[in-house]
PDB file of N, CA and C in Angstrom:
ATOM      1  N   PRO A   1       8.853 -11.062  -3.550  1.00 82.00           N
ATOM      2  CA  PRO A   1       7.755 -12.013  -3.693  1.00 82.00           C
ATOM      3  C   PRO A   1       6.610 -11.419  -4.514  1.00 82.00           C
ATOM      4  N   ILE A   2       5.758 -12.270  -4.987  1.00 87.00           N
ATOM      5  CA  ILE A   2       4.549 -11.826  -5.673  1.00 87.00           C
ATOM      6  C   ILE A   2       3.624 -11.224  -4.619  1.00 87.00           C
ATOM      7  N   MET A   3       3.204  -9.988  -4.857  1.00 89.00           N
ATOM      8  CA  MET A   3       2.372  -9.281  -3.877  1.00 89.00           C
ATOM      9  C   MET A   3       0.940  -9.806  -3.917  1.00 89.00           C
ATOM     10  N   THR A   4       0.389 -10.117  -2.748  1.00 91.00           N
ATOM     11  CA  THR A   4      -1.004 -10.499  -2.615  1.00 91.00           C
ATOM     12  C   THR A   4      -1.711  -9.456  -1.759  1.00 91.00           C
ATOM     13  N   LYS A   5      -3.029  -9.467  -1.776  1.00 91.00           N
ATOM     14  CA  LYS A   5      -3.824  -8.461  -1.069  1.00 91.00           C
ATOM     15  C   LYS A   5      -3.433  -8.397   0.404  1.00 91.00           C
ATOM     16  N   GLY A   6      -3.179  -7.174   0.858  1.00 92.00           N
ATOM     17  CA  GLY A   6      -2.855  -6.940   2.249  1.00 92.00           C
ATOM     18  C   GLY A   6      -1.373  -6.828   2.543  1.00 92.00           C
ATOM     19  N   MET A   7      -0.510  -7.213   1.608  1.00 92.00           N
ATOM     20  CA  MET A   7       0.925  -7.101   1.849  1.00 92.00           C
ATOM     21  C   MET A   7       1.345  -5.634   1.857  1.00 92.00           C
ATOM     22  N   VAL A   8       2.277  -5.297   2.756  1.00 91.00           N
ATOM     23  CA  VAL A   8       2.809  -3.948   2.896  1.00 91.00           C
ATOM     24  C   VAL A   8       4.281  -4.009   2.485  1.00 91.00           C
ATOM     25  N   ALA A   9       4.712  -3.072   1.618  1.00 90.00           N
ATOM     26  CA  ALA A   9       6.072  -3.157   1.092  1.00 90.00           C
ATOM     27  C   ALA A   9       6.693  -1.779   0.895  1.00 90.00           C
ATOM     28  N   TRP A  10       8.029  -1.779   0.799  1.00 86.00           N
ATOM     29  CA  TRP A  10       8.795  -0.614   0.371  1.00 86.00           C
ATOM     30  C   TRP A  10       9.016  -0.747  -1.117  1.00 86.00           C
ATOM     31  N   ALA A  11       8.780   0.330  -1.869  1.00 77.00           N
ATOM     32  CA  ALA A  11       9.015   0.320  -3.312  1.00 77.00           C
ATOM     33  C   ALA A  11      10.339   1.009  -3.603  1.00 77.00           C
ATOM     34  N   GLY A  12      11.047   0.503  -4.578  1.00 70.00           N
ATOM     35  CA  GLY A  12      12.306   1.110  -5.000  1.00 70.00           C
ATOM     36  C   GLY A  12      12.349   1.144  -6.508  1.00 70.00           C
ATOM     37  N   GLY A  13      13.532   1.113  -7.045  1.00 61.00           N
ATOM     38  CA  GLY A  13      13.692   1.035  -8.494  1.00 61.00           C
ATOM     39  C   GLY A  13      13.151   2.242  -9.222  1.00 61.00           C
ATOM     40  N   ARG A  14      12.308   2.005 -10.213  1.00 62.00           N
ATOM     41  CA  ARG A  14      11.809   3.068 -11.083  1.00 62.00           C
ATOM     42  C   ARG A  14      10.874   4.048 -10.390  1.00 62.00           C
ATOM     43  N   SER A  15      10.363   3.719  -9.221  1.00 56.00           N
ATOM     44  CA  SER A  15       9.415   4.623  -8.557  1.00 56.00           C
ATOM     45  C   SER A  15      10.098   5.838  -7.959  1.00 56.00           C
ATOM     46  N   GLY A  16      11.427   5.808  -7.872  1.00 62.00           N
ATOM     47  CA  GLY A  16      12.131   6.910  -7.230  1.00 62.00           C
ATOM     48  C   GLY A  16      12.123   6.774  -5.732  1.00 62.00           C
ATOM     49  N   GLY A  17      11.608   5.678  -5.227  1.00 62.00           N
ATOM     50  CA  GLY A  17      11.419   5.356  -3.814  1.00 62.00           C
ATOM     51  C   GLY A  17      12.564   5.807  -2.930  1.00 62.00           C
ATOM     52  N   PRO A  18      12.581   5.416  -1.706  1.00 71.00           N
ATOM     53  CA  PRO A  18      11.639   4.417  -1.207  1.00 71.00           C
ATOM     54  C   PRO A  18      10.306   5.026  -0.784  1.00 71.00           C
ATOM     55  N   ASP A  19       9.257   4.355  -1.139  1.00 76.00           N
ATOM     56  CA  ASP A  19       7.894   4.683  -0.719  1.00 76.00           C
ATOM     57  C   ASP A  19       7.278   3.387  -0.214  1.00 76.00           C
ATOM     58  N   TRP A  20       6.399   3.479   0.768  1.00 80.00           N
ATOM     59  CA  TRP A  20       5.731   2.246   1.190  1.00 80.00           C
ATOM     60  C   TRP A  20       4.316   2.238   0.667  1.00 80.00           C
ATOM     61  N   PHE A  21       3.812   1.044   0.450  1.00 84.00           N
ATOM     62  CA  PHE A  21       2.477   0.910  -0.109  1.00 84.00           C
ATOM     63  C   PHE A  21       1.827  -0.372   0.393  1.00 84.00           C
ATOM     64  N   ILE A  22       0.511  -0.423   0.273  1.00 88.00           N
ATOM     65  CA  ILE A  22      -0.283  -1.596   0.655  1.00 88.00           C
ATOM     66  C   ILE A  22      -0.988  -2.086  -0.594  1.00 88.00           C
ATOM     67  N   ASN A  23      -0.808  -3.350  -0.918  1.00 89.00           N
ATOM     68  CA  ASN A  23      -1.482  -3.930  -2.076  1.00 89.00           C
ATOM     69  C   ASN A  23      -2.950  -4.162  -1.729  1.00 89.00           C
ATOM     70  N   VAL A  24      -3.853  -3.587  -2.540  1.00 88.00           N
ATOM     71  CA  VAL A  24      -5.290  -3.748  -2.309  1.00 88.00           C
ATOM     72  C   VAL A  24      -5.978  -4.507  -3.442  1.00 88.00           C
ATOM     73  N   PHE A  25      -5.197  -5.005  -4.397  1.00 87.00           N
ATOM     74  CA  PHE A  25      -5.776  -5.756  -5.507  1.00 87.00           C
ATOM     75  C   PHE A  25      -6.245  -7.134  -5.045  1.00 87.00           C
ATOM     76  N   GLU A  26      -7.353  -7.606  -5.579  1.00 88.00           N
ATOM     77  CA  GLU A  26      -7.910  -8.903  -5.199  1.00 88.00           C
ATOM     78  C   GLU A  26      -7.033 -10.075  -5.642  1.00 88.00           C
ATOM     79  N   LYS A  27      -6.426  -9.944  -6.825  1.00 90.00           N
ATOM     80  CA  LYS A  27      -5.593 -11.026  -7.362  1.00 90.00           C
ATOM     81  C   LYS A  27      -4.118 -10.707  -7.127  1.00 90.00           C
ATOM     82  N   PRO A  28      -3.253 -11.731  -7.039  1.00 90.00           N
ATOM     83  CA  PRO A  28      -1.804 -11.480  -6.914  1.00 90.00           C
ATOM     84  C   PRO A  28      -1.293 -10.616  -8.071  1.00 90.00           C
ATOM     85  N   VAL A  29      -0.352  -9.720  -7.768  1.00 86.00           N
ATOM     86  CA  VAL A  29       0.178  -8.798  -8.769  1.00 86.00           C
ATOM     87  C   VAL A  29       1.557  -9.287  -9.208  1.00 86.00           C
ATOM     88  N   THR A  30       1.618  -9.839 -10.401  1.00 83.00           N
ATOM     89  CA  THR A  30       2.887 -10.348 -10.926  1.00 83.00           C
ATOM     90  C   THR A  30       3.650  -9.295 -11.715  1.00 83.00           C
ATOM     91  N   SER A  31       2.972  -8.262 -12.185  1.00 81.00           N
ATOM     92  CA  SER A  31       3.600  -7.261 -13.058  1.00 81.00           C
ATOM     93  C   SER A  31       4.567  -6.340 -12.320  1.00 81.00           C
ATOM     94  N   TRP A  32       4.545  -6.314 -10.992  1.00 77.00           N
ATOM     95  CA  TRP A  32       5.435  -5.424 -10.246  1.00 77.00           C
ATOM     96  C   TRP A  32       6.850  -5.962 -10.148  1.00 77.00           C
ATOM     97  N   GLY A  33       7.052  -7.199 -10.506  1.00 75.00           N
ATOM     98  CA  GLY A  33       8.389  -7.767 -10.408  1.00 75.00           C
ATOM     99  C   GLY A  33       8.831  -7.865  -8.954  1.00 75.00           C
ATOM    100  N   LYS A  34      10.128  -7.610  -8.720  1.00 73.00           N
ATOM    101  CA  LYS A  34      10.684  -7.756  -7.372  1.00 73.00           C
ATOM    102  C   LYS A  34      11.404  -6.501  -6.917  1.00 73.00           C
ATOM    103  N   GLN A  35      10.926  -5.336  -7.336  1.00 74.00           N
ATOM    104  CA  GLN A  35      11.549  -4.084  -6.937  1.00 74.00           C
ATOM    105  C   GLN A  35      10.910  -3.534  -5.677  1.00 74.00           C
ATOM    106  N   HIS A  36      10.635  -4.401  -4.737  1.00 81.00           N
ATOM    107  CA  HIS A  36      10.028  -4.004  -3.470  1.00 81.00           C
ATOM    108  C   HIS A  36      10.407  -5.023  -2.397  1.00 81.00           C
ATOM    109  N   THR A  37      10.277  -4.615  -1.144  1.00 86.00           N
ATOM    110  CA  THR A  37      10.549  -5.501  -0.015  1.00 86.00           C
ATOM    111  C   THR A  37       9.295  -5.562   0.843  1.00 86.00           C
ATOM    112  N   VAL A  38       8.721  -6.733   0.977  1.00 89.00           N
ATOM    113  CA  VAL A  38       7.532  -6.907   1.815  1.00 89.00           C
ATOM    114  C   VAL A  38       7.978  -6.926   3.275  1.00 89.00           C
ATOM    115  N   TRP A  39       7.355  -6.078   4.094  1.00 89.00           N
ATOM    116  CA  TRP A  39       7.728  -6.018   5.503  1.00 89.00           C
ATOM    117  C   TRP A  39       6.534  -6.181   6.444  1.00 89.00           C
ATOM    118  N   GLY A  40       5.360  -6.428   5.885  1.00 90.00           N
ATOM    119  CA  GLY A  40       4.194  -6.605   6.742  1.00 90.00           C
ATOM    120  C   GLY A  40       2.999  -7.079   5.940  1.00 90.00           C
ATOM    121  N   GLU A  41       1.922  -7.362   6.665  1.00 92.00           N
ATOM    122  CA  GLU A  41       0.699  -7.809   6.007  1.00 92.00           C
ATOM    123  C   GLU A  41      -0.504  -7.406   6.851  1.00 92.00           C
ATOM    124  N   ILE A  42      -1.505  -6.806   6.194  1.00 90.00           N
ATOM    125  CA  ILE A  42      -2.770  -6.455   6.836  1.00 90.00           C
ATOM    126  C   ILE A  42      -3.623  -7.719   6.841  1.00 90.00           C
ATOM    127  N   GLN A  43      -4.102  -8.123   8.024  1.00 87.00           N
ATOM    128  CA  GLN A  43      -4.830  -9.381   8.095  1.00 87.00           C
ATOM    129  C   GLN A  43      -6.231  -9.273   8.689  1.00 87.00           C
ATOM    130  N   ASP A  44      -6.506  -8.217   9.451  1.00 89.00           N
ATOM    131  CA  ASP A  44      -7.810  -8.159  10.114  1.00 89.00           C
ATOM    132  C   ASP A  44      -8.768  -7.220   9.381  1.00 89.00           C
ATOM    133  N   LYS A  45     -10.063  -7.482   9.540  1.00 90.00           N
ATOM    134  CA  LYS A  45     -11.105  -6.724   8.833  1.00 90.00           C
ATOM    135  C   LYS A  45     -11.113  -5.248   9.211  1.00 90.00           C
ATOM    136  N   GLU A  46     -10.849  -4.937  10.475  1.00 89.00           N
ATOM    137  CA  GLU A  46     -10.866  -3.534  10.908  1.00 89.00           C
ATOM    138  C   GLU A  46      -9.786  -2.732  10.185  1.00 89.00           C
ATOM    139  N   SER A  47      -8.613  -3.325  10.028  1.00 87.00           N
ATOM    140  CA  SER A  47      -7.527  -2.628   9.325  1.00 87.00           C
ATOM    141  C   SER A  47      -7.858  -2.452   7.850  1.00 87.00           C
ATOM    142  N   PHE A  48      -8.464  -3.473   7.224  1.00 88.00           N
ATOM    143  CA  PHE A  48      -8.864  -3.331   5.832  1.00 88.00           C
ATOM    144  C   PHE A  48      -9.912  -2.242   5.678  1.00 88.00           C
ATOM    145  N   PHE A  49     -10.804  -2.086   6.650  1.00 90.00           N
ATOM    146  CA  PHE A  49     -11.789  -1.006   6.608  1.00 90.00           C
ATOM    147  C   PHE A  49     -11.078   0.350   6.623  1.00 90.00           C
ATOM    148  N   THR A  50     -10.041   0.475   7.451  1.00 87.00           N
ATOM    149  CA  THR A  50      -9.267   1.710   7.497  1.00 87.00           C
ATOM    150  C   THR A  50      -8.614   1.995   6.154  1.00 87.00           C
ATOM    151  N   ILE A  51      -8.070   0.967   5.514  1.00 87.00           N
ATOM    152  CA  ILE A  51      -7.442   1.125   4.204  1.00 87.00           C
ATOM    153  C   ILE A  51      -8.479   1.578   3.176  1.00 87.00           C
ATOM    154  N   GLN A  52      -9.658   0.996   3.201  1.00 88.00           N
ATOM    155  CA  GLN A  52     -10.717   1.396   2.275  1.00 88.00           C
ATOM    156  C   GLN A  52     -11.114   2.852   2.493  1.00 88.00           C
ATOM    157  N   THR A  53     -11.151   3.287   3.744  1.00 90.00           N
ATOM    158  CA  THR A  53     -11.453   4.681   4.056  1.00 90.00           C
ATOM    159  C   THR A  53     -10.382   5.595   3.480  1.00 90.00           C
ATOM    160  N   MET A  54      -9.115   5.185   3.598  1.00 87.00           N
ATOM    161  CA  MET A  54      -8.017   5.977   3.040  1.00 87.00           C
ATOM    162  C   MET A  54      -8.103   6.040   1.520  1.00 87.00           C
ATOM    163  N   GLN A  55      -8.546   4.965   0.885  1.00 86.00           N
ATOM    164  CA  GLN A  55      -8.663   4.944  -0.575  1.00 86.00           C
ATOM    165  C   GLN A  55      -9.671   5.960  -1.097  1.00 86.00           C
ATOM    166  N   ALA A  56     -10.600   6.378  -0.262  1.00 92.00           N
ATOM    167  CA  ALA A  56     -11.616   7.340  -0.679  1.00 92.00           C
ATOM    168  C   ALA A  56     -11.121   8.789  -0.587  1.00 92.00           C
ATOM    169  N   LEU A  57      -9.923   9.002  -0.032  1.00 94.00           N
ATOM    170  CA  LEU A  57      -9.381  10.352   0.111  1.00 94.00           C
ATOM    171  C   LEU A  57      -8.854  10.871  -1.227  1.00 94.00           C
ATOM    172  N   PRO A  58      -8.809  12.203  -1.400  1.00 96.00           N
ATOM    173  CA  PRO A  58      -8.293  12.787  -2.646  1.00 96.00           C
ATOM    174  C   PRO A  58      -6.807  12.448  -2.846  1.00 96.00           C
ATOM    175  N   VAL A  59      -6.454  12.084  -4.095  1.00 91.00           N
ATOM    176  CA  VAL A  59      -5.081  11.705  -4.422  1.00 91.00           C
ATOM    177  C   VAL A  59      -4.633  12.363  -5.722  1.00 91.00           C
ATOM    178  N   THR A  60      -3.323  12.340  -5.954  1.00 91.00           N
ATOM    179  CA  THR A  60      -2.727  12.804  -7.195  1.00 91.00           C
ATOM    180  C   THR A  60      -1.872  11.674  -7.751  1.00 91.00           C
ATOM    181  N   LYS A  61      -2.023  11.392  -9.047  1.00 86.00           N
ATOM    182  CA  LYS A  61      -1.223  10.352  -9.690  1.00 86.00           C
ATOM    183  C   LYS A  61       0.161  10.907  -9.996  1.00 86.00           C
ATOM    184  N   ALA A  62       1.179  10.077  -9.753  1.00 77.00           N
ATOM    185  CA  ALA A  62       2.561  10.512  -9.929  1.00 77.00           C
ATOM    186  C   ALA A  62       3.150   9.950 -11.215  1.00 77.00           C
ATOM    187  N   GLY A  63       3.180  10.744 -12.262  1.00 70.00           N
ATOM    188  CA  GLY A  63       3.858  10.399 -13.497  1.00 70.00           C
ATOM    189  C   GLY A  63       3.529   9.038 -14.065  1.00 70.00           C
ATOM    190  N   VAL A  64       4.547   8.399 -14.627  1.00 69.00           N
ATOM    191  CA  VAL A  64       4.368   7.111 -15.293  1.00 69.00           C
ATOM    192  C   VAL A  64       4.456   5.934 -14.326  1.00 69.00           C
ATOM    193  N   SER A  65       4.792   6.189 -13.075  1.00 64.00           N
ATOM    194  CA  SER A  65       4.967   5.097 -12.106  1.00 64.00           C
ATOM    195  C   SER A  65       3.657   4.403 -11.776  1.00 64.00           C
ATOM    196  N   GLY A  66       2.534   5.106 -11.964  1.00 69.00           N
ATOM    197  CA  GLY A  66       1.246   4.525 -11.618  1.00 69.00           C
ATOM    198  C   GLY A  66       0.903   4.642 -10.148  1.00 69.00           C
ATOM    199  N   LEU A  67       1.789   5.247  -9.361  1.00 73.00           N
ATOM    200  CA  LEU A  67       1.529   5.416  -7.933  1.00 73.00           C
ATOM    201  C   LEU A  67       0.647   6.642  -7.713  1.00 73.00           C
ATOM    202  N   TYR A  68      -0.146   6.586  -6.656  1.00 79.00           N
ATOM    203  CA  TYR A  68      -0.988   7.705  -6.255  1.00 79.00           C
ATOM    204  C   TYR A  68      -0.547   8.168  -4.879  1.00 79.00           C
ATOM    205  N   TYR A  69      -0.550   9.466  -4.673  1.00 83.00           N
ATOM    206  CA  TYR A  69      -0.166  10.046  -3.398  1.00 83.00           C
ATOM    207  C   TYR A  69      -1.337  10.829  -2.822  1.00 83.00           C
ATOM    208  N   LEU A  70      -1.524  10.721  -1.511  1.00 88.00           N
ATOM    209  CA  LEU A  70      -2.580  11.487  -0.853  1.00 88.00           C
ATOM    210  C   LEU A  70      -2.312  12.974  -1.020  1.00 88.00           C
ATOM    211  N   ASP A  71      -3.365  13.740  -1.266  1.00 94.00           N
ATOM    212  CA  ASP A  71      -3.227  15.180  -1.420  1.00 94.00           C
ATOM    213  C   ASP A  71      -2.936  15.875  -0.096  1.00 94.00           C
ATOM    214  N   GLU A  72      -3.406  15.309   0.987  1.00 94.00           N
ATOM    215  CA  GLU A  72      -3.171  15.900   2.306  1.00 94.00           C
ATOM    216  C   GLU A  72      -2.634  14.851   3.260  1.00 94.00           C
ATOM    217  N   LYS A  73      -1.783  15.289   4.162  1.00 91.00           N
ATOM    218  CA  LYS A  73      -1.192  14.408   5.154  1.00 91.00           C
ATOM    219  C   LYS A  73      -2.276  13.895   6.113  1.00 91.00           C
ATOM    220  N   ILE A  74      -2.173  12.637   6.495  1.00 89.00           N
ATOM    221  CA  ILE A  74      -3.071  12.089   7.506  1.00 89.00           C
ATOM    222  C   ILE A  74      -2.224  11.592   8.673  1.00 89.00           C
ATOM    223  N   GLU A  75      -2.839  11.506   9.825  1.00 88.00           N
ATOM    224  CA  GLU A  75      -2.148  10.981  10.992  1.00 88.00           C
ATOM    225  C   GLU A  75      -2.787   9.654  11.382  1.00 88.00           C
ATOM    226  N   PHE A  76      -1.944   8.698  11.753  1.00 81.00           N
ATOM    227  CA  PHE A  76      -2.447   7.400  12.184  1.00 81.00           C
ATOM    228  C   PHE A  76      -1.449   6.776  13.143  1.00 81.00           C
ATOM    229  N   THR A  77      -1.890   5.750  13.840  1.00 82.00           N
ATOM    230  CA  THR A  77      -1.047   5.028  14.781  1.00 82.00           C
ATOM    231  C   THR A  77      -0.856   3.612  14.258  1.00 82.00           C
ATOM    232  N   LEU A  78       0.375   3.151  14.295  1.00 76.00           N
ATOM    233  CA  LEU A  78       0.704   1.797  13.837  1.00 76.00           C
ATOM    234  C   LEU A  78       1.153   1.003  15.052  1.00 76.00           C
ATOM    235  N   THR A  79       0.544  -0.159  15.257  1.00 78.00           N
ATOM    236  CA  THR A  79       0.910  -1.013  16.383  1.00 78.00           C
ATOM    237  C   THR A  79       1.526  -2.299  15.863  1.00 78.00           C
ATOM    238  N   LEU A  80       2.710  -2.601  16.336  1.00 75.00           N
ATOM    239  CA  LEU A  80       3.369  -3.850  15.969  1.00 75.00           C
ATOM    240  C   LEU A  80       3.164  -4.867  17.073  1.00 75.00           C
ATOM    241  N   GLU A  81       2.814  -6.077  16.685  1.00 74.00           N
ATOM    242  CA  GLU A  81       2.584  -7.120  17.679  1.00 74.00           C
ATOM    243  C   GLU A  81       3.552  -8.260  17.458  1.00 74.00           C
TER     244      GLU A  81
END
């Protein structure tokens, strides 16, 4: 599907995946095609605040894929409802 803000997906294909990622772009992303599987969606403000906090952490860009990886491991808890 076309990724919209808050969708959580597994990336495959050219990324060398699988890697999971959260779309944080304001507009739908059509350029990613369909080389991913959406398996969740961030919907509440508190979770988006956590994502914004993570975005401020140091990262390294990975080659031509355009993906960024955190420089240091973080620990978090995921709750499924």
